[in-house]
Coordinates of C-alpha atoms in Angstrom, one line a residue:
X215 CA 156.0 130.2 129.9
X216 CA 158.7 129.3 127.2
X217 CA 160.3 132.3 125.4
X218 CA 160.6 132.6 121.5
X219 CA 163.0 132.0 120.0
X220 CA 165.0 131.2 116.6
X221 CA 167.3 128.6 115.5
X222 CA 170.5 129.7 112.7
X223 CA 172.5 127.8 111.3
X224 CA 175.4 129.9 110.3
X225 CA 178.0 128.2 107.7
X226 CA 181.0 130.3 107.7
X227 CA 184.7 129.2 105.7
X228 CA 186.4 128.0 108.6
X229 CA 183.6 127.0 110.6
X230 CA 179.8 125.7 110.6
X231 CA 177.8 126.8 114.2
X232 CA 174.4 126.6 115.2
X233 CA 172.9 129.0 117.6
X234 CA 169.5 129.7 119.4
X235 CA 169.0 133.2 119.8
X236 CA 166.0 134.9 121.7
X237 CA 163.3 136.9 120.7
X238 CA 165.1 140.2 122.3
X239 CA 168.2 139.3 120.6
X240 CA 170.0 137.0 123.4
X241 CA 172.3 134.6 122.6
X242 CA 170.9 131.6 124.6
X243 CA 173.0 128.6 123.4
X244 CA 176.0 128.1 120.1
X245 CA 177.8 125.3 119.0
X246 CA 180.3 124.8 116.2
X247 CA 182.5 122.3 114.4
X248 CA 185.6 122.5 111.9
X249 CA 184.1 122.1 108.4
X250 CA 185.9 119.5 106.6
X251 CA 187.0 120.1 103.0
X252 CA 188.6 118.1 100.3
X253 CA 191.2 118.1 97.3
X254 CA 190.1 117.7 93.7
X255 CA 193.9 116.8 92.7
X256 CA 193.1 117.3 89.1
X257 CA 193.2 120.9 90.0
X258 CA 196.0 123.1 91.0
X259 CA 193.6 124.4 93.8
X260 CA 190.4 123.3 93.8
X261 CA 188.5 122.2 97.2
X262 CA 184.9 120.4 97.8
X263 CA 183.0 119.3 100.5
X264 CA 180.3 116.5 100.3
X265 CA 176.6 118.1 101.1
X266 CA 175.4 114.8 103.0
X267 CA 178.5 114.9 105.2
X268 CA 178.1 118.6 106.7
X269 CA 174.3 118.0 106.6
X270 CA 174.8 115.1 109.0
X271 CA 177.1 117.1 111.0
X272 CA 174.7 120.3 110.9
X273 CA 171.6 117.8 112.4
X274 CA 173.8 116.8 115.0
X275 CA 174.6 120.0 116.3
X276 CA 171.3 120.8 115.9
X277 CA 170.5 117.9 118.4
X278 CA 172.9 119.2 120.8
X279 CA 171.9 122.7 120.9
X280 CA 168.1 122.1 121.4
X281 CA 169.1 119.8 123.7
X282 CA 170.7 122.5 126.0
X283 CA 168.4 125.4 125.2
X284 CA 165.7 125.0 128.2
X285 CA 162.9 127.9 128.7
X286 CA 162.8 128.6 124.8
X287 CA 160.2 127.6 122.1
X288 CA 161.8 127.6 118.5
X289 CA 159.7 129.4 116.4
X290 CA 161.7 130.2 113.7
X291 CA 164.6 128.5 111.5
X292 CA 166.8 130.5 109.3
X293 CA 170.3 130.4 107.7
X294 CA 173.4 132.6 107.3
X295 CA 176.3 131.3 105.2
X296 CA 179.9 132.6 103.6
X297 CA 179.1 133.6 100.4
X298 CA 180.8 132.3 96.8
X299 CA 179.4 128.9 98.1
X300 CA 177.1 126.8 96.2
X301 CA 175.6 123.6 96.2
X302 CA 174.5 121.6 92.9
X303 CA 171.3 119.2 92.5
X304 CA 170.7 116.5 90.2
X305 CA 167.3 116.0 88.6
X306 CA 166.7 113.6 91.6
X307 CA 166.5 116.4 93.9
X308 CA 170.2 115.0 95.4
X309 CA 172.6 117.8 96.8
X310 CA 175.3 115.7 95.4
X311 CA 179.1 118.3 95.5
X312 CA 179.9 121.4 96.8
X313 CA 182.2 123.9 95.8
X314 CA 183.2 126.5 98.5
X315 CA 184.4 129.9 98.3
X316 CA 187.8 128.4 99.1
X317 CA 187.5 126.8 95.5
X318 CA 189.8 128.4 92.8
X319 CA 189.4 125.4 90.1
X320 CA 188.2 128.0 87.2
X321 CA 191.6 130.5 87.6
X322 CA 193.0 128.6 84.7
X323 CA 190.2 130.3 82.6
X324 CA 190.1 132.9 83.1
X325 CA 191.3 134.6 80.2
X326 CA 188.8 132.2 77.6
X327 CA 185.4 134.2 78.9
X328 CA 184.3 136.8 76.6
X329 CA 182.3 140.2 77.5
X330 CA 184.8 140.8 80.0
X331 CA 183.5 144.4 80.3
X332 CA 179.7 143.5 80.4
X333 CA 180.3 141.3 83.1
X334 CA 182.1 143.0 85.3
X335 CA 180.0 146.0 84.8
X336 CA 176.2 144.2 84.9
X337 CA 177.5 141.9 87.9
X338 CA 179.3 144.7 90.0
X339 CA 182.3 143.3 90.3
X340 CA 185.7 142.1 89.0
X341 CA 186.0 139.1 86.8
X342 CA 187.6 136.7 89.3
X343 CA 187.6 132.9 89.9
X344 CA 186.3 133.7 93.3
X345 CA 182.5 133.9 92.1
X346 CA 180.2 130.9 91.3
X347 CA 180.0 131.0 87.8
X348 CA 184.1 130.0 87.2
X349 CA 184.1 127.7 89.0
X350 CA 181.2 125.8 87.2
X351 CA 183.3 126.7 84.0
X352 CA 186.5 125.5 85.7
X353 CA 184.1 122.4 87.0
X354 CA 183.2 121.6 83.3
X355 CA 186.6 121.7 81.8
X356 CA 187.9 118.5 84.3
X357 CA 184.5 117.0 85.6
X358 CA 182.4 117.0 83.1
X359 CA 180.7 114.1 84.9
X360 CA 179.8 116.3 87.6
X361 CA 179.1 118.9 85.5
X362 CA 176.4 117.6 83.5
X363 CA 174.3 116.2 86.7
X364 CA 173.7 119.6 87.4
X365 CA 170.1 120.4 87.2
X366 CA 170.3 123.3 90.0
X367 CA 172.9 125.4 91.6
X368 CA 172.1 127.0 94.9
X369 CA 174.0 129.2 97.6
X370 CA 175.1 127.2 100.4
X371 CA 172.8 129.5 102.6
X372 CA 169.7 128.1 100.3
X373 CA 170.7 125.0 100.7
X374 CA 169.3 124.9 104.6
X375 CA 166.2 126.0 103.4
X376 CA 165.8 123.6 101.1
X377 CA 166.9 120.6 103.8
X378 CA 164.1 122.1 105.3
X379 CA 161.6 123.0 103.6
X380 CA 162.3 121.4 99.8
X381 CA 162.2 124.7 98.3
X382 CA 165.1 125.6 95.6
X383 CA 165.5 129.1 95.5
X384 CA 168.4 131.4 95.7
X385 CA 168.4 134.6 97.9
X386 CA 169.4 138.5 95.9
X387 CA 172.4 139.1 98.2
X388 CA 173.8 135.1 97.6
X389 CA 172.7 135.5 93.8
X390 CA 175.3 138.6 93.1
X391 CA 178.1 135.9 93.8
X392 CA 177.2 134.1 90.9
X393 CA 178.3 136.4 88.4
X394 CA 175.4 135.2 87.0
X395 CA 173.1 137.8 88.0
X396 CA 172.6 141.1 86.8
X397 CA 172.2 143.9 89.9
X398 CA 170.8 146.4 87.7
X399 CA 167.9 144.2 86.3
X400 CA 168.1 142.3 89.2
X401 CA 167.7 139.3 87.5
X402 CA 169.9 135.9 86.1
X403 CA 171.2 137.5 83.0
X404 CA 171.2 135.2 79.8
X405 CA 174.5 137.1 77.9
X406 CA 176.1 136.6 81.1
X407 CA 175.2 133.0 81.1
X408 CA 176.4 132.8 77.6
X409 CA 180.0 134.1 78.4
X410 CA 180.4 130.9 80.9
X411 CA 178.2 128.3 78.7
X412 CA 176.0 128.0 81.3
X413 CA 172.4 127.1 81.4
X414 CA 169.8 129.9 82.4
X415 CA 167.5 126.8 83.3
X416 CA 170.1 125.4 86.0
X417 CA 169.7 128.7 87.7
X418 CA 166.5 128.7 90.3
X419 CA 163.8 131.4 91.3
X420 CA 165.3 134.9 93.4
X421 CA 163.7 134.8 96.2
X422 CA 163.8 138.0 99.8
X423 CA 165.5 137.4 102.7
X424 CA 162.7 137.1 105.1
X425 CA 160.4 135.0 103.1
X426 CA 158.8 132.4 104.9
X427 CA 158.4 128.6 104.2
X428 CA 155.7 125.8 105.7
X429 CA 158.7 123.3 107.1
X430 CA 158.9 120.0 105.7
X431 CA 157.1 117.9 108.5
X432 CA 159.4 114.6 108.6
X433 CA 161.7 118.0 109.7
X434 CA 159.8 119.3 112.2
X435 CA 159.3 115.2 113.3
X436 CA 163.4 115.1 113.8
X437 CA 163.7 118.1 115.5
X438 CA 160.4 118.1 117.7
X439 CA 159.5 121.9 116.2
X440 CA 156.3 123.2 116.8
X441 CA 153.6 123.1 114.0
X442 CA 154.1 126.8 114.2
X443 CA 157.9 127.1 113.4
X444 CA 158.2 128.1 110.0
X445 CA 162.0 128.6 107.8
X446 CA 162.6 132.4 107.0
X447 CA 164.8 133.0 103.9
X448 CA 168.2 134.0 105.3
X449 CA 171.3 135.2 103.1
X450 CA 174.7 136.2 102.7
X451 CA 176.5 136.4 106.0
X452 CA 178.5 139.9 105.3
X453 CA 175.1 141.2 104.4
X454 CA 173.5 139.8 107.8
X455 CA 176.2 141.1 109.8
X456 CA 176.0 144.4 108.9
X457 CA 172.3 143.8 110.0
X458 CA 173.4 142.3 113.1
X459 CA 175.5 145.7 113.8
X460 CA 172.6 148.2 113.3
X461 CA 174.5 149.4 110.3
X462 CA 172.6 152.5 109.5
X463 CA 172.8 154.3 106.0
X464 CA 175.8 156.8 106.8
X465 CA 177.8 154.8 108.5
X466 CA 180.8 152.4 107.2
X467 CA 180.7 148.8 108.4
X468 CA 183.5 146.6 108.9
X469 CA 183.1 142.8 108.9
X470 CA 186.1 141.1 110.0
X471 CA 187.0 137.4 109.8
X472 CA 188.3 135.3 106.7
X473 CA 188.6 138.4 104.5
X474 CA 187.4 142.0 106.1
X475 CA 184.9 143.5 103.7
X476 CA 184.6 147.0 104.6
X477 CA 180.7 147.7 103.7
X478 CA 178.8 150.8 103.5
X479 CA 174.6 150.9 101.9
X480 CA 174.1 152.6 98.8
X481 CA 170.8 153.4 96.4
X482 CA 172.7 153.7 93.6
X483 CA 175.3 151.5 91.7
X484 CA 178.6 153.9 91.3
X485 CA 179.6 154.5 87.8
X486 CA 181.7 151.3 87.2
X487 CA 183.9 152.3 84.5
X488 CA 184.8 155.9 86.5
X489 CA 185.8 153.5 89.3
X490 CA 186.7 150.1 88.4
X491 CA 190.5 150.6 88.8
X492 CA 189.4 150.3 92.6
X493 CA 188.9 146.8 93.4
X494 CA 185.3 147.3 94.8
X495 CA 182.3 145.0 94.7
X496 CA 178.5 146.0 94.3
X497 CA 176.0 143.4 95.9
X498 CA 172.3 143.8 96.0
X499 CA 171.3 144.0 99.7
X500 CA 168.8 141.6 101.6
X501 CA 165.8 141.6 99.8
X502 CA 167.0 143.1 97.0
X503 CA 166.5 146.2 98.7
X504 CA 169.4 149.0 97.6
X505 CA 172.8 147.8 97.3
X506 CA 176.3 147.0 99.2
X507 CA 179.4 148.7 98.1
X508 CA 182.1 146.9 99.7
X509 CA 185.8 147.5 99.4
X510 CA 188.0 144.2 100.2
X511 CA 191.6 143.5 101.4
X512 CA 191.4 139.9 100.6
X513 CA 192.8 137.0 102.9
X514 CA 192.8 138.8 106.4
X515 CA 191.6 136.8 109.7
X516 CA 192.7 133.4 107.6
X517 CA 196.2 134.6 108.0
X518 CA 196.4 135.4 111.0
X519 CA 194.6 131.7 112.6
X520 CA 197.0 130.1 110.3
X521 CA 200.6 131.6 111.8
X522 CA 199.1 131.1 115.1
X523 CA 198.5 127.8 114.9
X524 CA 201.5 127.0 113.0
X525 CA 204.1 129.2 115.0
X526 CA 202.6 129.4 118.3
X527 CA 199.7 126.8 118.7
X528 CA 199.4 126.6 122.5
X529 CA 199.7 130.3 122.9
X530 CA 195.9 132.0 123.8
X531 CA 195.3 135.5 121.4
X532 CA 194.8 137.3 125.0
X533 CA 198.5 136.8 125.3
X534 CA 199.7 137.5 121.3
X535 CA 197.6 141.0 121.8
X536 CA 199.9 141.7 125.4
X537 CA 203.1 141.3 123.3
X538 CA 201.6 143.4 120.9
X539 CA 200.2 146.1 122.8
X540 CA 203.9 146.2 124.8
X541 CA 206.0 146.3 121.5
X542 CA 203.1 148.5 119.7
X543 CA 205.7 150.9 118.7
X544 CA 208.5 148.1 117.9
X545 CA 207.5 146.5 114.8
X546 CA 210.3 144.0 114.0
X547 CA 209.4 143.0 110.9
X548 CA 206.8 143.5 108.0
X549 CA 204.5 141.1 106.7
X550 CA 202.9 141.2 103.0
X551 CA 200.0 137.8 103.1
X552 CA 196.5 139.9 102.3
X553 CA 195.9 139.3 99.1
X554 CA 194.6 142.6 97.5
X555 CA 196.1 145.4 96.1
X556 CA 195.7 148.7 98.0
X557 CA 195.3 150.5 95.4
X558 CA 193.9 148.5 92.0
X559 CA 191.9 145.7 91.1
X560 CA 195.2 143.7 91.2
X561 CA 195.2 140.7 93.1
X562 CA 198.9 139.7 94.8
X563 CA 200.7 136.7 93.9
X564 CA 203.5 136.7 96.2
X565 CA 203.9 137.4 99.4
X566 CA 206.6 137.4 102.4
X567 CA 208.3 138.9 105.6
X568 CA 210.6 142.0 105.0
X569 CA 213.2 142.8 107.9
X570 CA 217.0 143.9 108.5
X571 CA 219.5 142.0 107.9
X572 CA 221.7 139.9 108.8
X573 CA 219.2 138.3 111.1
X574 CA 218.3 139.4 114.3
X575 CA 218.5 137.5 117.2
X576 CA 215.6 139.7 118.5
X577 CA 212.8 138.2 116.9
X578 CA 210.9 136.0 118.5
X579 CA 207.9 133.9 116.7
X580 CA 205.0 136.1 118.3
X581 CA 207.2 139.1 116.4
X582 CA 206.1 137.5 113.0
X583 CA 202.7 137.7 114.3
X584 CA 202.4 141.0 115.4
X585 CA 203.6 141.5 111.2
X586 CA 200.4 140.1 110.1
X587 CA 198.1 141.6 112.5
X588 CA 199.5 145.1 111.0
X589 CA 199.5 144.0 107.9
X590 CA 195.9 142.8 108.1
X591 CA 195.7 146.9 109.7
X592 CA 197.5 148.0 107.1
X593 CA 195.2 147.2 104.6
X594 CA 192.5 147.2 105.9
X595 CA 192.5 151.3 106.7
X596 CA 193.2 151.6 102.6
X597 CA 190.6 149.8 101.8
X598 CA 188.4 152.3 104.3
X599 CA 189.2 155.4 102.8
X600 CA 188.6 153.7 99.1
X601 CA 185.3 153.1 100.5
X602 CA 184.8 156.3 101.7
X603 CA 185.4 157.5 97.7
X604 CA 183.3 155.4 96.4
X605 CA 180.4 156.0 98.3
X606 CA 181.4 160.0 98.4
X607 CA 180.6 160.2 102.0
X608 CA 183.1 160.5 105.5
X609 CA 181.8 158.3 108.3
X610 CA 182.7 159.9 111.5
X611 CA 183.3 156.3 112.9
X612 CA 183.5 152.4 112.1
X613 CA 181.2 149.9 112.8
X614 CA 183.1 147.0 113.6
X615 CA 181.3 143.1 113.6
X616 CA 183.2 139.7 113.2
X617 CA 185.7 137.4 114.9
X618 CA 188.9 139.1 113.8
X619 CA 188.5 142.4 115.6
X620 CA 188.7 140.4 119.0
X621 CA 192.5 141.0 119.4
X622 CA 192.4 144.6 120.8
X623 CA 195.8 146.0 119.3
X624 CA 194.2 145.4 115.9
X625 CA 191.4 147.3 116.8
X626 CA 193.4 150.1 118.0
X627 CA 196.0 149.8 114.5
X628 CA 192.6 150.5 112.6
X629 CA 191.6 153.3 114.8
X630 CA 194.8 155.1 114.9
X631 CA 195.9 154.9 111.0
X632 CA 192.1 155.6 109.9
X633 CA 192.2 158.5 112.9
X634 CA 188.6 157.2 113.1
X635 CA 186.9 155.8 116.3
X636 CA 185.9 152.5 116.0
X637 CA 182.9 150.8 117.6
X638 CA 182.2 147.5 118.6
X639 CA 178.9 146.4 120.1
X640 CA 177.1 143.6 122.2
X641 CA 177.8 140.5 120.4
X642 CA 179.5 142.6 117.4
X643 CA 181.9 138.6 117.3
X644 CA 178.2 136.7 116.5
X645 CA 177.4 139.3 114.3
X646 CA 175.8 137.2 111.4
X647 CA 174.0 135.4 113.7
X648 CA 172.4 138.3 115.3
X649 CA 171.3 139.5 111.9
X650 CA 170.0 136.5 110.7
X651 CA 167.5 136.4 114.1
X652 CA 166.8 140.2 113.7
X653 CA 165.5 138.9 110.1
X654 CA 163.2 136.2 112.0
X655 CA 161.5 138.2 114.1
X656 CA 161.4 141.5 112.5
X657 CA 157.3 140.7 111.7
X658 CA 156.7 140.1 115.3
X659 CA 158.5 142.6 116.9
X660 CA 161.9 145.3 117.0
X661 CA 165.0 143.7 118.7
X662 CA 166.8 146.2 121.1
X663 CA 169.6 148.0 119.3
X664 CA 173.2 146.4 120.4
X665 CA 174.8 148.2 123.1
X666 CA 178.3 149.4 122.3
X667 CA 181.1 147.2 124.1
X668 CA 184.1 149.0 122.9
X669 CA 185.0 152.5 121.5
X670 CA 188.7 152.4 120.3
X671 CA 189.7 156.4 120.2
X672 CA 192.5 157.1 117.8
X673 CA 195.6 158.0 119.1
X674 CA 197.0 161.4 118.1
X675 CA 200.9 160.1 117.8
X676 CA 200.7 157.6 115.1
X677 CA 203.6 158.7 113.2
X678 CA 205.5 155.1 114.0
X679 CA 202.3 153.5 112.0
X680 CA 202.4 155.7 109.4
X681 CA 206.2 155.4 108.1
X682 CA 205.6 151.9 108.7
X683 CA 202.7 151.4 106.4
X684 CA 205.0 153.5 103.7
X685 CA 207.5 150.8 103.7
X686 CA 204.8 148.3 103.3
X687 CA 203.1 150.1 100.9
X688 CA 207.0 150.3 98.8
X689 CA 207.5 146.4 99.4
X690 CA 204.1 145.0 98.5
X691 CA 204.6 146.6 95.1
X692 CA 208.3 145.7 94.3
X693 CA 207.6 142.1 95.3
X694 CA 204.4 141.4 92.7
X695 CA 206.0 144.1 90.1
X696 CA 206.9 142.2 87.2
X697 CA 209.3 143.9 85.8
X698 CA 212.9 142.9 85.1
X699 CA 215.1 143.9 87.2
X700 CA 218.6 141.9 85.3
X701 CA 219.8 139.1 84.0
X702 CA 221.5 136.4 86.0

């Protein structure tokens, strides 16, 4: 007799996979391509991706993965994507451009939106050209053409459910990235709306994560599903990862990949004026249920792929973490690439490697590596404790989940400079995944609590991290200061 089982598609920034994943949580078979973006030139930084050319690449790993999944009947579908990624319809019902997270058309614009303070406090989070709703304001300042085909913008996650099922809704956790929505009312807001001369009507119903849909049947024709399969309502990947990790109320999760959102649950929105010098985000949860508060270094995991494919491409991570783990207490040189402030909502401009000089003929390219992996420490143990003050609680450990934290001298960094123990558990890399599946089946039946993989103890000498981090701290700030420091 076949086991059931559920097939996610997970869209993350660097990377879109498809998974089937057991009933009791196993991890049965996983496939994944490069996602392929392009340049709008008339930007200074502005990337897209064509819908019909990663839904052709989704249905073919699709193919492949049911193809190689024997002993399993798919009974459900569902979706986990990167969030601040949105696809737009036109009246046709055509997914026709998409504008990623990695999108930054609407920074030049920043300053023409009004009711800075009513957005930033009803949407529960910074005015930033991260969010969807800039960069449909930057998107009708240069494409107007584009623009004005829009008769429905949905979250990238959404959009598998509607390839599936023809349903166009947007999910609560994927709707805060809009900047668009209001968390308190939990509803599209129409002054907020206003501020970006956008159309409430382009804006489709909220909809729970774990809804389910009939799928369409030329679908379930493509893909030999059962008549039975049905699409559950996925969401925002963060917010299914933290699922995917048992997260439980008291306890601080950390999601490491692109950027390293540290996450914690919260009933209650914190008083956004009292704190908004931190640069902290509030999400409604899956469902709509409670809320996320998460704290954010920025550009984290991105960094670090980037260096090693550019300095040291043939080089595995197994042996960058042995060089790092043997020169643990030799840092060479100091690296400043995430892209937050530790302390402010203040995002850095500038960036760069601080070390002696003259040169040394010490370093080496995987020294410049170990740099970004503290660095990426470095920030992320700030961005802990903020956390930890926002939320007016002390975890007595970390939850780790994500891709990043698979270089084990990281993990131990975060442990030692938080002096918190940090836990990783089964499949804590697949994270999203896992959470999407626990979502699936959680009608039918409990999935088994991960098993914790990894307990990183802090060390109790971690002095050398410490006066480290001060330096860092000291250039970070003189290198984005802007004040003048004399004439030439």
């Amino acid at each position: 007799m076949s086991q059931e089982a559920a097939l996610i598609i997970d869209i993350g920034t660097g990377s879109t996979r498809v998974a089937v994943i057991t009933s009791e949580g196993t991890l049965v078979t996983i496939k994944g391509v490069k996602n392929n973006y392009h340049l709008d030139n008339r930007y200074k930084d502005a990337k897209y991706f064509l819908p019909e050319e990663l839904k052709q690449t989704i249905f073919q790993l699709i193919h492949e993965v049911l193809s190689e999944s024997k002993g399993v009947s798919i009974k459900y579908v569902s979706s986990s994507a990167a969030r601040e990624s949105f696809v737009l319809i036109d009246g046709k019902g055509q997914d026709y451009y998409g504008l990623p997270n990695i999108d930054n058309r609407g920074k030049d614009w920043l300053k023409d939106i009004p009711e800075r303070e009513y957005i930033e406090k009803y949407t529960g989070r910074p005015l930033t050209e991260d969010f969807g709703a800039m960069k449909l304001y930057g998107l009708k300042q240069k494409r107007a053409e584009l623009f004005q085909s829009i008769d429905y913008v949905i979250s990238i996650s959404d959009w598998i459910g509607y390839l599936f099922t023809e349903q166009i809704e947007m999910e609560y956790s994927q709707a805060s990235e809009t900047q668009l929505f209001n968390i308190y009312t939990k509803k599209w807001d129409q002054k907020l709306c206003d501020a970006f001369g956008i159309e409430l009507s382009v804006l489709p119903p909220v909809t729970k994560t774990g809804a389910r849909h009939k799928i369409a049947e030329k679908i379930k024709d493509q893909f030999d599903l059962g008549q039975e399969c049905v699409y559950v309502v996925g969401g925002a990947d963060t917010q299914l990862a933290a699922q995917g990790i048992d997260l439980a109320e008291d306890e601080i999760g950390l999601i490491s990949g692109t950027s390293s959102p540290v996450v914690k649950y919260q009933a209650q929105i914190p008083d956004f004026e009292k704190n908004k010098e931190f640069n902290f985000w509030c999400s409604c949860n899956l469902a709509g249920e409670g809320y996320q508060i998460e704290t954010n270094p920025g550009v984290t995991g991105l960094n670090l792929q980037q260096i090693m494919d550019s300095l040291v491409k043939d080089t595995s991570y197994q042996k960058i973490n042995q060089y790092i783990e043997k020169n643990y207490h030799h840092l060479k040189c100091l690296a400043s690439f995430t892209t937050q402030s530790p302390y402010k909502n203040v995002a850095f401009s500038s960036g760069g490697f601080l070390m002696d000089v003259p040169f040394s003929q010490e370093i080496v390219y995987e020294d410049f590596i170990h740099a970004i992996v503290a660095d990426i420490a470095f920030s992320i143990a700030f961005k802990i404790r903020q956390n930890e003050v926002l939320s007016q609680t002390t975890a007595a450990f970390i939850v780790g989940a994500g891709g990043g934290l698979r270089m084990e001298t990281l993990c131990q960094m975060i442990a030692d400079l938080t002096e918190k123990k940090l836990l990783l558990k089964e499949n804590y890399d697949e994270a999203s995944i896992i959470g999407a599946a626990r979502v699936c089946f959680s009608a039918d039946s409990s999935m088994k609590e991960r098993a914790i993989l990894h307990e990183y103890e802090p060390n109790s000498n971690n002095e050398y991290l410490r006066e480290k981090l001060e330096r860092w701290l000291m250039y970070r700030e003189q290198i984005n200061s802007k004040k003048e420091i004399g004439a030439f």
